[in-house]
Coordinates of N, CA and C in Angstrom, one line a residue:
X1 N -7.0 18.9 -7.8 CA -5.9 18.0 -7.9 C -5.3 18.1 -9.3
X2 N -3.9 18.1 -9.2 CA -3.5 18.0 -10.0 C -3.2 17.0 -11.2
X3 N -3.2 15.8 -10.2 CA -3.2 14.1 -10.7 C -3.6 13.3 -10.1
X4 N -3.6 12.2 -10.4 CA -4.2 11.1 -9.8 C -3.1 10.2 -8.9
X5 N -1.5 10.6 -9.6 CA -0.8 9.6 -8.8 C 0.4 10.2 -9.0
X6 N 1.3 9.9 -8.0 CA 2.8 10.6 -8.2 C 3.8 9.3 -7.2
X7 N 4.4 8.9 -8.7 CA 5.7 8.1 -8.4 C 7.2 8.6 -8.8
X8 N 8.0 7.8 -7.2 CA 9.1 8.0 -7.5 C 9.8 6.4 -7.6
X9 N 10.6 6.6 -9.3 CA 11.1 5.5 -9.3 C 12.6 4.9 -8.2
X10 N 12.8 3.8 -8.0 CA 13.9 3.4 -7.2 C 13.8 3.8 -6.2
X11 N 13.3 4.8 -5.1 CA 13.6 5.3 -4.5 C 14.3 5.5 -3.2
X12 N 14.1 3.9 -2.7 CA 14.6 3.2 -1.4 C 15.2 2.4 -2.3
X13 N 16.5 2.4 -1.6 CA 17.8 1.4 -1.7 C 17.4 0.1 -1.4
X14 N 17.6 -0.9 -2.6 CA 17.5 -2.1 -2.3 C 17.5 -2.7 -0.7
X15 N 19.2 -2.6 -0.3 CA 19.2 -3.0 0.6 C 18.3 -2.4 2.1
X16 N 17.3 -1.6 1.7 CA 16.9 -1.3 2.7 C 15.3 -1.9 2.6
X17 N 14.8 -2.1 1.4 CA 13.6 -2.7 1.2 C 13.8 -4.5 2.1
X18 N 15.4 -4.8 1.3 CA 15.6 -6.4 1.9 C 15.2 -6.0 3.7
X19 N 16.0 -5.2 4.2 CA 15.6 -5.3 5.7 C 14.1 -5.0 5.9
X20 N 13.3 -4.0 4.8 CA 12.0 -4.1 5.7 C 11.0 -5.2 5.6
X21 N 11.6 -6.1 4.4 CA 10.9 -7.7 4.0 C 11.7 -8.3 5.5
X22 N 12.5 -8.4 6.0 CA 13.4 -9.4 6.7 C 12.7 -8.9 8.4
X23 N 12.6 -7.7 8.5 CA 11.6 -7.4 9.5 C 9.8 -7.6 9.8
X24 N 9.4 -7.5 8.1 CA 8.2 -7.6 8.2 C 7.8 -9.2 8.4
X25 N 8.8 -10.1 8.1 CA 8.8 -11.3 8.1 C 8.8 -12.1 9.7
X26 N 9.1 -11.0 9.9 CA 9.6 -11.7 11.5 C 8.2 -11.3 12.4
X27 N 7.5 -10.4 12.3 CA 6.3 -10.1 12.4 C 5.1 -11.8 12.3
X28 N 4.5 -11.8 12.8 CA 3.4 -12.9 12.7 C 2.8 -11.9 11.5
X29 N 2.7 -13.0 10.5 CA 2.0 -12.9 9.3 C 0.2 -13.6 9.3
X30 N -0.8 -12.5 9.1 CA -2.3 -13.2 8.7 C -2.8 -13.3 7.5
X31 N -3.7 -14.2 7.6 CA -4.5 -13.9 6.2 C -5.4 -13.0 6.1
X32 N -5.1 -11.9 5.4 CA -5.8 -10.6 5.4 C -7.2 -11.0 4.4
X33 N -8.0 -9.6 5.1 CA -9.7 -9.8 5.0 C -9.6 -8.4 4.7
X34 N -10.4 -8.2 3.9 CA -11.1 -7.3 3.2 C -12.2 -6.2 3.9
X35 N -12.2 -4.7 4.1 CA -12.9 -3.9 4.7 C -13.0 -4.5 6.1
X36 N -14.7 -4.6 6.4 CA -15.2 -4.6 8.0 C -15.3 -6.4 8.1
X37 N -15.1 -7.0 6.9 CA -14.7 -8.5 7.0 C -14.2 -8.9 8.2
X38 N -14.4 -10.0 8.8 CA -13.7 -10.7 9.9 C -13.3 -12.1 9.6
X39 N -14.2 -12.4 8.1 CA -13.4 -13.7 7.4 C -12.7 -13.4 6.4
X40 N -11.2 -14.5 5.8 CA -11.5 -14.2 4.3 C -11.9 -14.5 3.4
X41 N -11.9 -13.8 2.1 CA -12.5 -14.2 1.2 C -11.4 -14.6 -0.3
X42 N -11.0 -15.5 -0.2 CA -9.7 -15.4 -1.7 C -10.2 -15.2 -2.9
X43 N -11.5 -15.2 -3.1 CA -11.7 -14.5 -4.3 C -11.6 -13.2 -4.5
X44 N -11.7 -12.4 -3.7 CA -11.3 -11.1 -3.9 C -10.3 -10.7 -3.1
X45 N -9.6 -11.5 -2.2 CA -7.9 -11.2 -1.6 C -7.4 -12.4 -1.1
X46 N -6.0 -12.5 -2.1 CA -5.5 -13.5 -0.5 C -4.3 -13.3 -0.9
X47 N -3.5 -12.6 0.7 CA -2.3 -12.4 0.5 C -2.0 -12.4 2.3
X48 N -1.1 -12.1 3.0 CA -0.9 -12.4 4.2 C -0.3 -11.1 4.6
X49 N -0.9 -10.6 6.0 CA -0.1 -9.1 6.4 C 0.3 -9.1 7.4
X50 N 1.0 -8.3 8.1 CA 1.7 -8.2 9.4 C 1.2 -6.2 9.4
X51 N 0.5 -6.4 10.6 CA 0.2 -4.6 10.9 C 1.5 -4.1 11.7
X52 N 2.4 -2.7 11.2 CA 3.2 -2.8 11.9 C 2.6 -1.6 13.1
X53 N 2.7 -0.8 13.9 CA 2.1 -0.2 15.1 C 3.3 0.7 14.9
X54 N 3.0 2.8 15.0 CA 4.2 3.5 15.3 C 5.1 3.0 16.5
X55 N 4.9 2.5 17.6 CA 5.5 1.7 18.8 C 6.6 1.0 18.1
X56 N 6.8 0.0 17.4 CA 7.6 -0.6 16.8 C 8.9 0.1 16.5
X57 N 10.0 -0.3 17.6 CA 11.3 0.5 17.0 C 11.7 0.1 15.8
X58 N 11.7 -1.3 15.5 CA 12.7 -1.5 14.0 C 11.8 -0.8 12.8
X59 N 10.9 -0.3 12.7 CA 10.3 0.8 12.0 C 10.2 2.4 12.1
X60 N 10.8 2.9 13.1 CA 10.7 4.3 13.3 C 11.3 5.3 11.9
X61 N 12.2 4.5 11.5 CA 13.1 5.4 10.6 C 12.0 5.2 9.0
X62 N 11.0 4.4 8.7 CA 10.6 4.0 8.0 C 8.8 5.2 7.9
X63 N 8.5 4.9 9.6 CA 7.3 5.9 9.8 C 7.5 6.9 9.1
X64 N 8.8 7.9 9.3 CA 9.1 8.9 9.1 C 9.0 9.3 7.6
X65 N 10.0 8.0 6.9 CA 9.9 8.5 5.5 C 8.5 8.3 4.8
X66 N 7.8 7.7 5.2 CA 6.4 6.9 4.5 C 5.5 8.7 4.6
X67 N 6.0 9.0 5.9 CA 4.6 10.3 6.3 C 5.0 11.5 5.1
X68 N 6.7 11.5 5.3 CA 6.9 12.9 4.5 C 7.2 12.5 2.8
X69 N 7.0 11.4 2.3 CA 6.9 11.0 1.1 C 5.4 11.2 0.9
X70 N 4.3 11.0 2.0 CA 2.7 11.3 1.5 C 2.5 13.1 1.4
X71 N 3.1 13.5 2.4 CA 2.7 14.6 2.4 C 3.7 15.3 1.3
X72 N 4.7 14.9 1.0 CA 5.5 15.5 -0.5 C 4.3 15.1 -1.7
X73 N 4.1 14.1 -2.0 CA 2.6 13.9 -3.1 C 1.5 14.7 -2.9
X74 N 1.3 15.2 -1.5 CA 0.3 15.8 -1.5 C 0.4 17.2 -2.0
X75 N 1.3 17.4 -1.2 CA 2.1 18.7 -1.9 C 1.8 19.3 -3.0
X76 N 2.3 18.4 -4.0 CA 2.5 17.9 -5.3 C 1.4 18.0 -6.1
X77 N 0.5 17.3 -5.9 CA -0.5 17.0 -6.6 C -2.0 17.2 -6.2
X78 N -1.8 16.7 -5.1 CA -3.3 16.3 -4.1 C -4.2 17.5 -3.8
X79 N -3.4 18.0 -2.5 CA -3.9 19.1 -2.2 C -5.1 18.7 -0.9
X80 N -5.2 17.8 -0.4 CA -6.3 17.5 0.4 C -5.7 17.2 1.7
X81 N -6.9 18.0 2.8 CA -6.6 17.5 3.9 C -6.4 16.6 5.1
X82 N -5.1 16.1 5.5 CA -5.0 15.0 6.1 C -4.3 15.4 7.1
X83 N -4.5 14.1 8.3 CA -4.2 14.3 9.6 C -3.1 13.3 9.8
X84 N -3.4 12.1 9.8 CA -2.3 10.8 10.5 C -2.5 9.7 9.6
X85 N -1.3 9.0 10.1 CA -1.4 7.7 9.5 C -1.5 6.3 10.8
X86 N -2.8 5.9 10.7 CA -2.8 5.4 11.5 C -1.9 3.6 11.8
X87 N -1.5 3.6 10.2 CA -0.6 2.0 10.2 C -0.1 1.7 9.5
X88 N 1.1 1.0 9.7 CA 1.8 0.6 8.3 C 1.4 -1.1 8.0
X89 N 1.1 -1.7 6.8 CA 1.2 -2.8 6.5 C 2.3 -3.9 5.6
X90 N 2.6 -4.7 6.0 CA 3.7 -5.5 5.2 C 2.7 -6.1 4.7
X91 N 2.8 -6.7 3.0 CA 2.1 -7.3 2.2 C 2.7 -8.3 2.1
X92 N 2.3 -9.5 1.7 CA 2.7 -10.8 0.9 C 1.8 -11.3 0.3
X93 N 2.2 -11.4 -1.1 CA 1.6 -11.8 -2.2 C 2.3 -13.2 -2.3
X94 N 2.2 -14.7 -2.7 CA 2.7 -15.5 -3.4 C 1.9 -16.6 -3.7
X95 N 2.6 -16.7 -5.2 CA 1.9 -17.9 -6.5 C 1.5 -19.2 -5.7
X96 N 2.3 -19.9 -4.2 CA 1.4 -20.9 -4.0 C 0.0 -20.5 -3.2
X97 N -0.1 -19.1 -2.8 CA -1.2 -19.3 -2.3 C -2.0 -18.7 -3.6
X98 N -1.6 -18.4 -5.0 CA -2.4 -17.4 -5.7 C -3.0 -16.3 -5.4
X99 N -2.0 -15.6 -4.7 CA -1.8 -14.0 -4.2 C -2.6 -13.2 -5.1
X100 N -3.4 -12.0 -4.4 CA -3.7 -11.1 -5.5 C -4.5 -10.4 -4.6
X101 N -5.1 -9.5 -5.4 CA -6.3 -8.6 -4.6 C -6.9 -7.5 -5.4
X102 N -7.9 -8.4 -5.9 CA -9.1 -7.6 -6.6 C -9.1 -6.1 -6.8
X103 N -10.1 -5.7 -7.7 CA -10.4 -4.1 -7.9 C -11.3 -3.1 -6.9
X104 N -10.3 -2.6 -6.1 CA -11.2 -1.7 -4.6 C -10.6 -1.2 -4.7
X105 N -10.9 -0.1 -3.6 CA -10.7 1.3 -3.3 C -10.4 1.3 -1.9
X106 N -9.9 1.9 -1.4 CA -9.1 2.1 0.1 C -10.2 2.8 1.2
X107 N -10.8 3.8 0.7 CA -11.8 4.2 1.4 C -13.0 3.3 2.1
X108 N -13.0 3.7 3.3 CA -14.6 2.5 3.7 C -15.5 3.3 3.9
X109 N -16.5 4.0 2.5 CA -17.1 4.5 3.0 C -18.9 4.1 3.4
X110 N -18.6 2.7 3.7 CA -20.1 2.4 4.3 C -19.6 2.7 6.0
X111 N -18.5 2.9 7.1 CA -17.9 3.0 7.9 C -18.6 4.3 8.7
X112 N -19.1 4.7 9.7 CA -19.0 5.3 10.4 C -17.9 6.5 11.2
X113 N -16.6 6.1 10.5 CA -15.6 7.1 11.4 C -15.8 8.2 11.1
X114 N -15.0 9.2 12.1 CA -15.1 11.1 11.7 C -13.7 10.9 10.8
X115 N -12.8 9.7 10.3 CA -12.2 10.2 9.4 C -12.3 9.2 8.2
X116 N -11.4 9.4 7.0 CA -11.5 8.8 5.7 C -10.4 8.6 5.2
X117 N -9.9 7.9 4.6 CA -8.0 7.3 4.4 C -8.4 8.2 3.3
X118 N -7.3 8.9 3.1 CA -7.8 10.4 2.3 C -6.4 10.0 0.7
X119 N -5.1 9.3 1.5 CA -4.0 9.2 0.2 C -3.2 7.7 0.5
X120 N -3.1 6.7 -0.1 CA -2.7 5.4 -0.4 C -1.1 5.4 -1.0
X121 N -0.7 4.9 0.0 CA 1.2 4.6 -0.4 C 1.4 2.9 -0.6
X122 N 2.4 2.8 -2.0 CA 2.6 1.5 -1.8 C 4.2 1.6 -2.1
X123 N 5.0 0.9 -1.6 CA 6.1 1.0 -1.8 C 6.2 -0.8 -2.1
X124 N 6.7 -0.9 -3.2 CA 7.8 -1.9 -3.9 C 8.8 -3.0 -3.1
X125 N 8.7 -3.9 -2.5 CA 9.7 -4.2 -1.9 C 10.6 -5.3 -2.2
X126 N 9.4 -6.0 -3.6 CA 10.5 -7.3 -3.5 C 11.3 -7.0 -5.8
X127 N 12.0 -7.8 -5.9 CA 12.8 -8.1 -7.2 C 11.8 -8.0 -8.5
X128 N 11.8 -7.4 -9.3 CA 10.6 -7.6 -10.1 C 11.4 -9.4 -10.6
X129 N 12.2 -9.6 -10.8 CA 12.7 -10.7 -11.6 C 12.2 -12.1 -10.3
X130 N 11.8 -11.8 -9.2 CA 11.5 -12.6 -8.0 C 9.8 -13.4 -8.3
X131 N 9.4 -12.6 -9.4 CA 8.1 -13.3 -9.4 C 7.7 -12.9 -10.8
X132 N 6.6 -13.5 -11.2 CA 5.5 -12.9 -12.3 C 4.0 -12.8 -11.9
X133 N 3.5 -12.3 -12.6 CA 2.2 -11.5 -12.2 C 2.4 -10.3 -11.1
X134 N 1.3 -10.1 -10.2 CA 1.5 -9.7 -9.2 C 1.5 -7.9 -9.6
X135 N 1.1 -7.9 -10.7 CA 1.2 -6.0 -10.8 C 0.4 -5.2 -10.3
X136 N 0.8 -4.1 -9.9 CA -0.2 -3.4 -9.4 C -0.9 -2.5 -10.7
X137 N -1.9 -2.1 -10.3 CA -2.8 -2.0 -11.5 C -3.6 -0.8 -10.8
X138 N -3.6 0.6 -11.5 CA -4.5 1.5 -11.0 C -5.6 2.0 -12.2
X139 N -6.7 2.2 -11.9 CA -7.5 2.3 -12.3 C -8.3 4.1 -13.2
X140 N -6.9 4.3 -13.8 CA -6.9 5.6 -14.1 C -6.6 5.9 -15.5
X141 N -7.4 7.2 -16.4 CA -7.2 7.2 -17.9 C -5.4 7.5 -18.0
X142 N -4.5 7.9 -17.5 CA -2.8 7.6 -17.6 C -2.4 7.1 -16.6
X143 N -2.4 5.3 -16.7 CA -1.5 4.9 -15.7 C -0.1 5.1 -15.4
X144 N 0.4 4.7 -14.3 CA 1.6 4.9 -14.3 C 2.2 3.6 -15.1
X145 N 3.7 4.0 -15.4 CA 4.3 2.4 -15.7 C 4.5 1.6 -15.1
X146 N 4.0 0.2 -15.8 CA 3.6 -1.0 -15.1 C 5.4 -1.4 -14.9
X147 N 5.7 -1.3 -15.6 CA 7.4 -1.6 -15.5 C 8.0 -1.2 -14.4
X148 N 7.9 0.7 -14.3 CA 8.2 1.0 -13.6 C 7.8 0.7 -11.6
X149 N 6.9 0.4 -12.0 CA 6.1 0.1 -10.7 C 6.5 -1.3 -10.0
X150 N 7.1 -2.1 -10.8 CA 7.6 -3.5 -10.6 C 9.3 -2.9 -9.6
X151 N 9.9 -1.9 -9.9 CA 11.3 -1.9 -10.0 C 11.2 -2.0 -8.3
X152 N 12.3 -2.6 -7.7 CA 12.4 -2.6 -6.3 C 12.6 -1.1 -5.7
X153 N 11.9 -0.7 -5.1 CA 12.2 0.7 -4.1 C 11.5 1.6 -4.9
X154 N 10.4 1.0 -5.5 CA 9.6 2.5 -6.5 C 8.5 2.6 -5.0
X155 N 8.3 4.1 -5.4 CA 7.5 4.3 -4.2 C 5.7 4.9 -5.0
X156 N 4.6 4.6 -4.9 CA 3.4 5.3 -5.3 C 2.8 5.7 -4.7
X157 N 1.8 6.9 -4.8 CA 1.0 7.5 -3.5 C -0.2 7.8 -4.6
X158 N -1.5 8.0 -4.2 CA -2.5 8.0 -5.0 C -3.6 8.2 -3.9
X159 N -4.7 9.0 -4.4 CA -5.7 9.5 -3.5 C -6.6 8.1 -3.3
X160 N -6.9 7.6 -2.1 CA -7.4 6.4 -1.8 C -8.6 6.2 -2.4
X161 N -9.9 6.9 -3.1 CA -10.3 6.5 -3.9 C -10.3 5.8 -5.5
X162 N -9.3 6.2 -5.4 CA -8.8 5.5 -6.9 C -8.9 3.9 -6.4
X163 N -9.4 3.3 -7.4 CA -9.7 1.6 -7.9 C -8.1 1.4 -8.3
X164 N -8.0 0.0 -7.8 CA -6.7 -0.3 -8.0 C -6.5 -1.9 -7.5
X165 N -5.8 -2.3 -8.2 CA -5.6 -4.4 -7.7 C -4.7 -4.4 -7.9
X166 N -4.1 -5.9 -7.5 CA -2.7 -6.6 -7.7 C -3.0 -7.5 -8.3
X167 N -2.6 -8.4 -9.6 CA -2.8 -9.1 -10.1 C -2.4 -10.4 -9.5
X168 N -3.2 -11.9 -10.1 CA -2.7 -12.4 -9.6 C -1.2 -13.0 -9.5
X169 N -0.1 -13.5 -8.5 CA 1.0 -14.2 -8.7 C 0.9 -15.6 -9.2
X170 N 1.7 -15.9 -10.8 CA 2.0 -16.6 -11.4 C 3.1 -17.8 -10.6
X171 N 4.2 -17.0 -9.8 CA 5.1 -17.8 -9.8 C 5.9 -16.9 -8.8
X172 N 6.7 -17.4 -7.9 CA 7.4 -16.5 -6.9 C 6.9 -15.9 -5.7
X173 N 7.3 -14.6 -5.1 CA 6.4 -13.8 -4.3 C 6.5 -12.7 -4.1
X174 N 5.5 -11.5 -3.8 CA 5.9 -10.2 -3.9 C 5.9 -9.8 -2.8
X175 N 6.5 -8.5 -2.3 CA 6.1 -8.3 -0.9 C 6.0 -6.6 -1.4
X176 N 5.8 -6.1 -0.2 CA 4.8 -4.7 -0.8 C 4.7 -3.9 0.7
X177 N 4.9 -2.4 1.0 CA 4.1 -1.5 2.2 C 3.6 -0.9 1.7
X178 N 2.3 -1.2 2.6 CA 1.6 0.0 2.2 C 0.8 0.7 3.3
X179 N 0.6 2.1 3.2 CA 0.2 2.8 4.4 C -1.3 3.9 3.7
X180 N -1.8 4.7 4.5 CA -3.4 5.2 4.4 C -2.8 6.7 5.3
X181 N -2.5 7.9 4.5 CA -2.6 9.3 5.4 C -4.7 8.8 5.5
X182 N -5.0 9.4 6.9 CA -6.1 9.6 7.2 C -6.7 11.4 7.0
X183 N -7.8 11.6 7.2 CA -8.0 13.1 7.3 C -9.8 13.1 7.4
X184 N -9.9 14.2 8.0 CA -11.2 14.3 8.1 C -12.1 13.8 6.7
X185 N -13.6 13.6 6.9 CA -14.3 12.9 5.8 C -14.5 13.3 4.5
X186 N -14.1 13.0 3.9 CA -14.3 13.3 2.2 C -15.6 14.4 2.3
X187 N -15.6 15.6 1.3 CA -17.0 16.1 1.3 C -17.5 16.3 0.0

């Protein structure tokens, strides 16, 4: 590997993050659970998701860029092999619920599958000026910029073992995609 993480700032036009907040909204929103969890737990996450399914037309144009923006990082930097992505997630973070989500890692590797979320995309969707707290935080000796990571339409990709949280939201609400290239098991 060459790095731990490769961002592009701005990258998605505002107006197009507003439509995938305005779509992902329309989605029934849960309270998301942690790993093989089937409860949750808000001390270590509470934020609300909508899974979107490749099926989904008002996301097809979105699949597309998410896959060849992982496999450009991978390109790039990574270098490891991956097969699919099996989902995209809409995130919501917000201060009344005290949004946030702990220091983990993407990988489940107490899990049984023949594969392993091998590279972690998060794309930016809402105003940094729309909230406080709420940063993403990777757990690496050169992070990226926190600033930069706030800007609407910044895009990150990072090999899914990297430790990484959202801090909690102060005030407002963040919204966030994020998706998992898969690939055979880590060795």
């Amino acid at each position: 590997m060459k790095g731990l993480w490769q961002m592009w700032d701005s990258l998605l036009h505002e107006d197009v993050c507003d439509e995938i907040v305005k779509a992902g909204k329309e989605i029934t929103l849960k309270q998301a659970v942690t790993g093989s969890s089937v409860l949750p737990d808000k001390n270590i996450r509470s934020s609300k998701i909508a899974w979107i399914d490749y099926y989904n037309e008002n996301f097809k144009d979105l699949w597309t860029f998410v896959d060849r923006t992982i496999e450009e990082a991978n390109a790039n930097a990574f270098g490891v092999d991956t097969s699919f992505i099996r989902s995209l997630q809409f995130t919501n973070y917000t201060a009344h619920d005290e949004g946030h989500y702990d220091w983990h890692e993407d990988v489940f590797w107490e899990r049984n599958d023949m594969y392993n979320r091998k590279l972690s995309l998060v794309i930016q969707l809402s105003d940094p000026n729309a909230y406080t707290g709420g940063d993403l935080e990777l757990d690496v000796h050169i992070p990226p910029s926190a600033e930069t990571l706030r800007n609407k339409g910044t895009v990150i990709v990072f090999p899914s073992f990297v430790k990484h949280r959202v801090t909690k939201v102060t005030s407002g609400e963040r919204s966030s995609l994020v998706a998992w290239k898969e690939g055979p098991l880590w060795r």
